Each structure stands twice: as structure tokens, then as C-alpha cells.
Short mmCIF file of C-alpha atoms and ligand atoms in Angstrom, two decimals:
data_model
loop_
_atom_site.label_atom_id
_atom_site.label_comp_id
_atom_site.label_asym_id
_atom_site.label_seq_id
_atom_site.Cartn_x
_atom_site.Cartn_y
_atom_site.Cartn_z
CA UNK A 1 -53.19 -81.19 -106.57
CA UNK A 2 -52.16 -78.47 -108.57
CA UNK A 3 -50.85 -74.85 -106.49
CA UNK A 4 -54.01 -72.96 -106.85
CA UNK A 5 -54.15 -68.93 -107.22
CA UNK A 6 -54.64 -67.12 -104.03
CA UNK A 7 -58.01 -65.83 -104.52
CA UNK A 8 -59.34 -69.26 -105.17
CA UNK A 9 -58.26 -71.00 -102.02
CA UNK A 10 -59.28 -68.29 -99.99
CA UNK A 11 -62.83 -67.25 -102.05
CA UNK A 12 -65.10 -69.40 -99.63
CA UNK A 13 -63.23 -68.13 -96.73
CA UNK A 14 -63.77 -64.81 -97.56
CA UNK A 15 -67.46 -64.86 -98.80
CA UNK A 16 -68.20 -66.18 -95.48
CA UNK A 17 -67.40 -63.67 -93.23
CA UNK A 18 -67.91 -59.76 -93.03
CA UNK A 19 -64.39 -58.26 -91.60
CA UNK A 20 -65.63 -54.90 -90.62
CA UNK A 21 -67.67 -57.09 -87.85
CA UNK A 22 -65.26 -59.87 -86.79
CA UNK A 23 -61.95 -59.92 -85.44
CA UNK A 24 -60.68 -62.78 -87.56
CA UNK A 25 -57.83 -62.37 -89.89
CA UNK A 26 -58.67 -61.20 -93.62
CA UNK A 27 -58.27 -63.84 -96.68
CA UNK A 28 -54.66 -63.44 -97.14
CA UNK A 29 -52.17 -66.33 -98.33
CA UNK A 30 -48.76 -67.08 -97.21
CA UNK A 31 -45.94 -66.76 -99.68
CA UNK A 32 -43.82 -68.78 -96.99
CA UNK A 33 -43.84 -72.31 -96.99
CA UNK A 34 -44.10 -74.24 -93.22
CA UNK A 35 -45.64 -77.16 -91.87
CA UNK A 36 -47.73 -75.58 -88.74
CA UNK A 37 -50.51 -77.07 -87.51
CA UNK A 38 -53.02 -75.89 -84.77
CA UNK A 39 -56.22 -77.08 -83.33
CA UNK A 40 -58.87 -74.95 -82.20
CA UNK A 41 -61.93 -75.50 -79.68
CA UNK A 42 -64.63 -73.49 -81.27
CA UNK A 43 -68.06 -73.25 -79.37
CA UNK A 44 -70.41 -72.18 -81.90
CA UNK A 45 -73.45 -73.56 -82.50
CA UNK A 46 -72.08 -76.36 -81.46
CA UNK A 47 -69.05 -77.22 -79.85
CA UNK A 48 -66.31 -78.56 -82.12
CA UNK A 49 -62.54 -78.73 -82.63
CA UNK A 50 -61.18 -77.02 -85.81
CA UNK A 51 -58.17 -78.86 -87.20
CA UNK A 52 -55.82 -77.48 -89.81
CA UNK A 53 -52.86 -77.77 -91.00
CA UNK A 54 -50.40 -75.36 -92.95
CA UNK A 55 -49.96 -76.70 -96.89
CA UNK A 56 -49.60 -74.73 -100.04
CA UNK A 57 -49.72 -71.55 -97.82
CA UNK A 58 -53.23 -71.65 -96.39
CA UNK A 59 -54.61 -73.62 -93.24
CA UNK A 60 -56.16 -76.71 -94.74
CA UNK A 61 -59.23 -77.29 -92.54
CA UNK A 62 -61.60 -79.91 -90.75
CA UNK A 63 -64.37 -79.36 -88.12
CA UNK A 64 -63.98 -82.53 -86.03
CA UNK A 65 -67.07 -83.02 -84.08
CA UNK A 66 -65.97 -84.77 -80.94
CA UNK A 67 -62.46 -83.84 -81.30
CA UNK A 68 -58.92 -85.53 -81.88
CA UNK A 69 -58.49 -88.75 -79.98
CA UNK A 70 -54.84 -90.88 -79.09
CA UNK A 71 -57.33 -94.16 -78.96
CA UNK A 72 -56.54 -95.94 -82.31
CA UNK A 73 -60.41 -97.85 -82.14
CA UNK A 74 -61.79 -94.02 -82.26
CA UNK A 75 -63.00 -92.68 -85.64
CA UNK A 76 -63.88 -89.29 -85.07
CA UNK A 77 -66.27 -87.62 -87.64
CA UNK A 78 -64.05 -84.79 -89.66
CA UNK A 79 -65.75 -82.43 -91.75
CA UNK A 80 -64.02 -80.65 -94.33
CA UNK A 81 -64.22 -76.96 -94.16
CA UNK A 82 -62.81 -74.08 -96.12
CA UNK A 83 -59.20 -73.18 -96.32
CA UNK A 84 -58.12 -70.63 -93.87
CA UNK A 85 -55.23 -68.16 -93.70
CA UNK A 86 -52.27 -68.89 -91.87
CA UNK A 87 -52.51 -66.02 -89.79
CA UNK A 88 -55.89 -67.86 -88.55
CA UNK A 89 -53.75 -70.33 -86.52
CA UNK A 90 -53.07 -67.34 -84.27
CA UNK A 91 -56.36 -66.58 -83.45
CA UNK A 92 -57.59 -66.73 -80.07
CA UNK A 93 -60.93 -64.92 -79.44
CA UNK A 94 -64.43 -64.21 -79.70
CA UNK A 95 -66.37 -64.10 -82.91
CA UNK A 96 -69.16 -61.94 -82.55
CA UNK A 97 -72.70 -63.48 -82.37
CA UNK A 98 -74.88 -63.40 -85.65
CA UNK A 99 -71.21 -63.60 -87.30
CA UNK A 100 -70.29 -66.71 -89.09
CA UNK A 101 -69.51 -69.20 -86.45
CA UNK A 102 -70.04 -66.77 -83.66
CA UNK A 103 -68.46 -68.00 -80.06
CA UNK A 104 -65.09 -68.45 -78.30
CA UNK A 105 -62.07 -69.72 -80.16
CA UNK A 106 -59.49 -71.29 -78.26
CA UNK A 107 -55.94 -72.27 -79.54
CA UNK A 108 -56.06 -76.06 -77.81
CA UNK A 109 -53.00 -77.24 -79.58
CA UNK A 110 -50.17 -76.08 -81.94
CA UNK A 111 -46.87 -77.68 -83.64
CA UNK A 112 -45.66 -79.32 -86.41
CA UNK A 113 -46.85 -81.66 -88.72
CA UNK A 114 -45.08 -83.94 -91.72
CA UNK A 115 -46.88 -85.93 -94.06
CA UNK A 116 -46.09 -89.47 -94.49
CA UNK A 117 -45.91 -89.90 -98.13
CA UNK A 118 -47.22 -87.12 -100.89
CA UNK A 119 -49.74 -84.92 -99.14
CA UNK A 120 -51.06 -83.61 -102.07
CA UNK A 121 -51.73 -87.31 -103.82
CA UNK A 122 -53.33 -88.29 -99.85
CA UNK A 123 -55.36 -85.22 -100.17
CA UNK A 124 -56.94 -86.12 -103.27
CA UNK A 125 -57.43 -89.57 -102.71
CA UNK A 126 -58.92 -89.37 -99.59
CA UNK A 127 -56.25 -91.17 -97.54
CA UNK A 128 -54.12 -88.53 -96.18
CA UNK A 129 -51.11 -89.93 -93.53
CA UNK A 130 -49.45 -87.33 -91.64
CA UNK A 131 -47.38 -87.08 -88.01
CA UNK A 132 -48.14 -84.54 -85.71
CA UNK A 133 -45.97 -82.92 -83.05
CA UNK A 134 -48.07 -80.85 -81.49
CA UNK A 135 -48.01 -80.05 -77.47
CA UNK A 136 -50.75 -82.31 -76.36
CA UNK A 137 -51.18 -84.36 -79.95
CA UNK A 138 -47.99 -86.46 -81.17
CA UNK A 139 -47.85 -89.67 -83.57
CA UNK A 140 -49.16 -90.85 -86.75
CA UNK A 141 -52.89 -90.29 -88.23
CA UNK A 142 -54.70 -90.63 -91.29
CA UNK A 143 -57.83 -88.69 -92.48
CA UNK A 144 -60.18 -90.76 -94.70
CA UNK A 145 -62.31 -89.68 -96.94
CA UNK A 146 -66.11 -91.28 -96.63
CA UNK A 147 -68.16 -91.79 -99.85
CA UNK A 148 -70.57 -89.36 -100.50
CA UNK A 149 -73.90 -89.68 -98.47
CA UNK A 150 -77.19 -90.18 -100.59
CA UNK A 151 -77.90 -86.79 -100.97
CA UNK A 152 -75.02 -86.10 -102.80
CA UNK A 153 -73.22 -85.06 -100.27
CA UNK A 154 -72.64 -81.11 -100.21
CA UNK A 155 -70.59 -81.68 -96.90
CA UNK A 156 -66.85 -83.87 -97.63
CA UNK A 157 -67.17 -86.05 -94.50
CA UNK A 158 -63.63 -87.66 -93.46
CA UNK A 159 -62.62 -89.59 -90.73
CA UNK A 160 -59.64 -88.83 -88.17
CA UNK A 161 -58.18 -91.97 -86.82
CA UNK A 162 -54.93 -92.43 -84.40
CA UNK A 163 -52.35 -95.01 -85.75
CA UNK A 164 -50.77 -97.68 -83.59
CA UNK A 165 -47.31 -95.79 -82.37
CA UNK A 166 -45.87 -95.10 -78.77
CA UNK A 167 -48.38 -91.98 -78.55
CA UNK A 168 -51.46 -93.80 -78.89
CA UNK A 169 -53.73 -95.05 -75.93
CA UNK A 170 -56.58 -96.72 -75.29
CA UNK A 171 -59.26 -94.75 -73.68
CA UNK A 172 -56.71 -91.93 -73.69
CA UNK A 173 -58.80 -88.58 -74.62
CA UNK A 174 -56.87 -85.52 -74.59
CA UNK A 175 -60.02 -83.05 -75.00
CA UNK A 176 -61.19 -84.52 -71.90
CA UNK A 177 -57.76 -83.98 -69.95
CA UNK A 178 -57.03 -80.97 -71.06
CA UNK A 179 -59.69 -77.77 -71.25
CA UNK A 180 -57.26 -74.75 -71.14
CA UNK A 181 -55.83 -72.91 -73.86
CA UNK A 182 -52.15 -74.10 -75.04
CA UNK A 183 -51.49 -70.65 -75.40
CA UNK A 184 -52.98 -68.59 -72.76
CA UNK A 185 -53.85 -71.29 -70.02
CA UNK A 186 -58.04 -69.48 -70.56
CA UNK A 187 -60.64 -71.63 -70.34
CA UNK A 188 -63.35 -71.09 -72.97
CA UNK A 189 -65.62 -68.69 -70.16
CA UNK A 190 -62.39 -67.16 -69.69
CA UNK A 191 -62.17 -66.32 -73.17
CA UNK A 192 -65.42 -65.59 -73.81
CA UNK A 193 -65.63 -62.86 -71.10
CA UNK A 194 -62.08 -61.43 -71.23
CA UNK A 195 -61.21 -57.86 -71.92
CA UNK A 196 -59.20 -57.23 -74.67
CA UNK A 197 -59.83 -61.28 -75.75
CA UNK A 198 -58.53 -61.18 -78.97
CA UNK A 199 -55.08 -62.64 -78.51
CA UNK A 200 -52.73 -62.70 -81.88
CA UNK A 201 -49.98 -65.28 -81.06
CA UNK A 202 -48.33 -65.66 -84.35
CA UNK A 203 -47.48 -62.95 -86.65
CA UNK A 204 -45.43 -64.96 -89.09
CA UNK A 205 -47.55 -64.84 -91.59
CA UNK A 206 -48.01 -60.92 -92.01
CA UNK A 207 -44.52 -59.22 -91.99
CA UNK A 208 -44.21 -55.99 -93.46
CA UNK A 209 -47.71 -55.14 -92.97
CA UNK A 210 -48.96 -51.82 -91.73
CA UNK A 211 -50.63 -53.67 -88.51
CA UNK A 212 -47.39 -55.58 -87.41
CA UNK A 213 -46.22 -53.40 -84.46
CA UNK A 214 -49.55 -53.16 -83.31
CA UNK A 215 -50.65 -57.21 -83.26
CA UNK A 216 -46.42 -57.76 -82.13
CA UNK A 217 -47.45 -55.38 -79.13
CA UNK A 218 -50.75 -57.14 -78.73
CA UNK A 219 -48.99 -60.62 -78.64
CA UNK A 220 -46.72 -59.14 -75.84
CA UNK A 221 -49.50 -58.92 -73.66
CA UNK A 222 -49.63 -61.49 -70.99
CA UNK A 223 -53.52 -62.37 -69.76
CA UNK A 224 -52.32 -62.22 -66.02
CA UNK A 225 -49.74 -58.72 -66.44
CA UNK A 226 -50.67 -56.10 -64.41
CA UNK A 227 -52.52 -53.39 -66.37
CA UNK A 228 -50.99 -50.49 -67.55
CA UNK A 229 -52.84 -47.12 -66.22
CA UNK A 230 -55.71 -46.69 -68.72
CA UNK A 231 -56.67 -43.42 -70.12
CA UNK A 232 -60.08 -42.13 -68.97
CA UNK A 233 -63.06 -44.55 -70.08
CA UNK A 234 -65.84 -42.73 -72.16
CA UNK A 235 -69.01 -42.81 -69.83
CA UNK A 236 -71.11 -45.51 -70.00
CA UNK A 237 -74.50 -44.65 -71.45
MN1 MN B 301 -65.09 -73.90 -86.46
#
């Protein structure tokens, strides 16, 4: 897979969203090379787990309907979704109702990954092997692309499968074990109702932007910190 220009990789991401209405990050591609991954639990129309691996300055993304498993007998449907900006990996908060993907988003796991073999070849062939080093998920996985369905397949369906290794376990379902944010400890309900719910935990992709100071300040705000004296609130209507 050749390196594509910025506009191409994030064009779909941009087209699907109105950035005046959603707190999600803009379609900016990172110049830095890194190997982060993030899994975001997302209670949209249907709850799913968005699995995102940093590659080529963006987050390659799949929506895993039932979430990742540590049980090698489980083959989890992973629908390929549009590349997301790197900055998205730090997003935990609420996408407003009526907007694309409306609902709360939780940072469920994060860490680094490494390819097993050539990642571009793996992605192109539909046999993509990698190792995760997350806080909740570790070890070797493979994403296998399924043949297109009879409708011609608007969606690209893949299967996310755990390989047998020291981290694998029959019946081991981390999404049942952990239901809070790995970043802030909040539940989905707390994210949904929380004041100032958007938490920007990562700004590595946006150094030198005008909003850096603001975002850094937000990132330092711990959810359980004592509230600072606030300026007078506007009267509620
Ligand atoms: Mn999603």
C-alpha cells in the first residue's frame, strides 16, 4: 500500500462529520511515526468497540461488534471503518445526539503495537498480524478479511482473532471484566452525564497548534479533583 496524501486518507472521516457540532478532532494527519493503538468503547445506536492502530500517520480502524476477546476460539466480526486522525486516540467524551456516531465514547484500552511481518502487505492481503502491548489486551492477534458478501459488500468485514500465546485464555473476555475507562476510570454512564465530558488525554499529534495550551490544561484536569471556584453562571432560562 503506497503512502497516500493527507486529503485522501481522512477525506471520508471529514465528510461524515460537522466539526462545528461534534467535539471530535478535526481531520489532521500526523507527520510523526508512531505505534500507538487504542480501543474505544462506543455506545452509538449499538454499542461496539472501535479498534484503532496507528499507521501511516492515521489510525487504521475497525468496529468490533462484540469487542476483542482473549479466547482464540472466538472470531470477532470487525467491520473496517474510515481512517481516523491520530488525535482521535485521546478522545473520550460524548458525540452529540443526531451527529454521526452520536453517543458516549470511552477509552477502553491503549498502548503500543508492533507488526508481525509487513503491515502494508498484511493490510492489502487481508491477513494482518500484529502484537499488542496494551493495559488490558496483550499478545498476538490477526485480522483476516472475509470474502465480499453477495450484495457486493459495501462494508469490509474482517475477523479479529487471538493467537495462542501466554496471554490467551479460553473464556477470557476482557470486555466483561473491565467496564470502565482505562484513562479516567469512568463508566459509560459517568462519561455520558459528566460535566465537561470531553477529556483530551493525548496531544502528541497536535504540538504547535494554537489550542495546545488549552488542551494541555484540559488534560491535566483530573475527574475527581476539587472544583475550582467558578465564575458566576449564566442564569438558566
Ligand atoms: Mn464507533
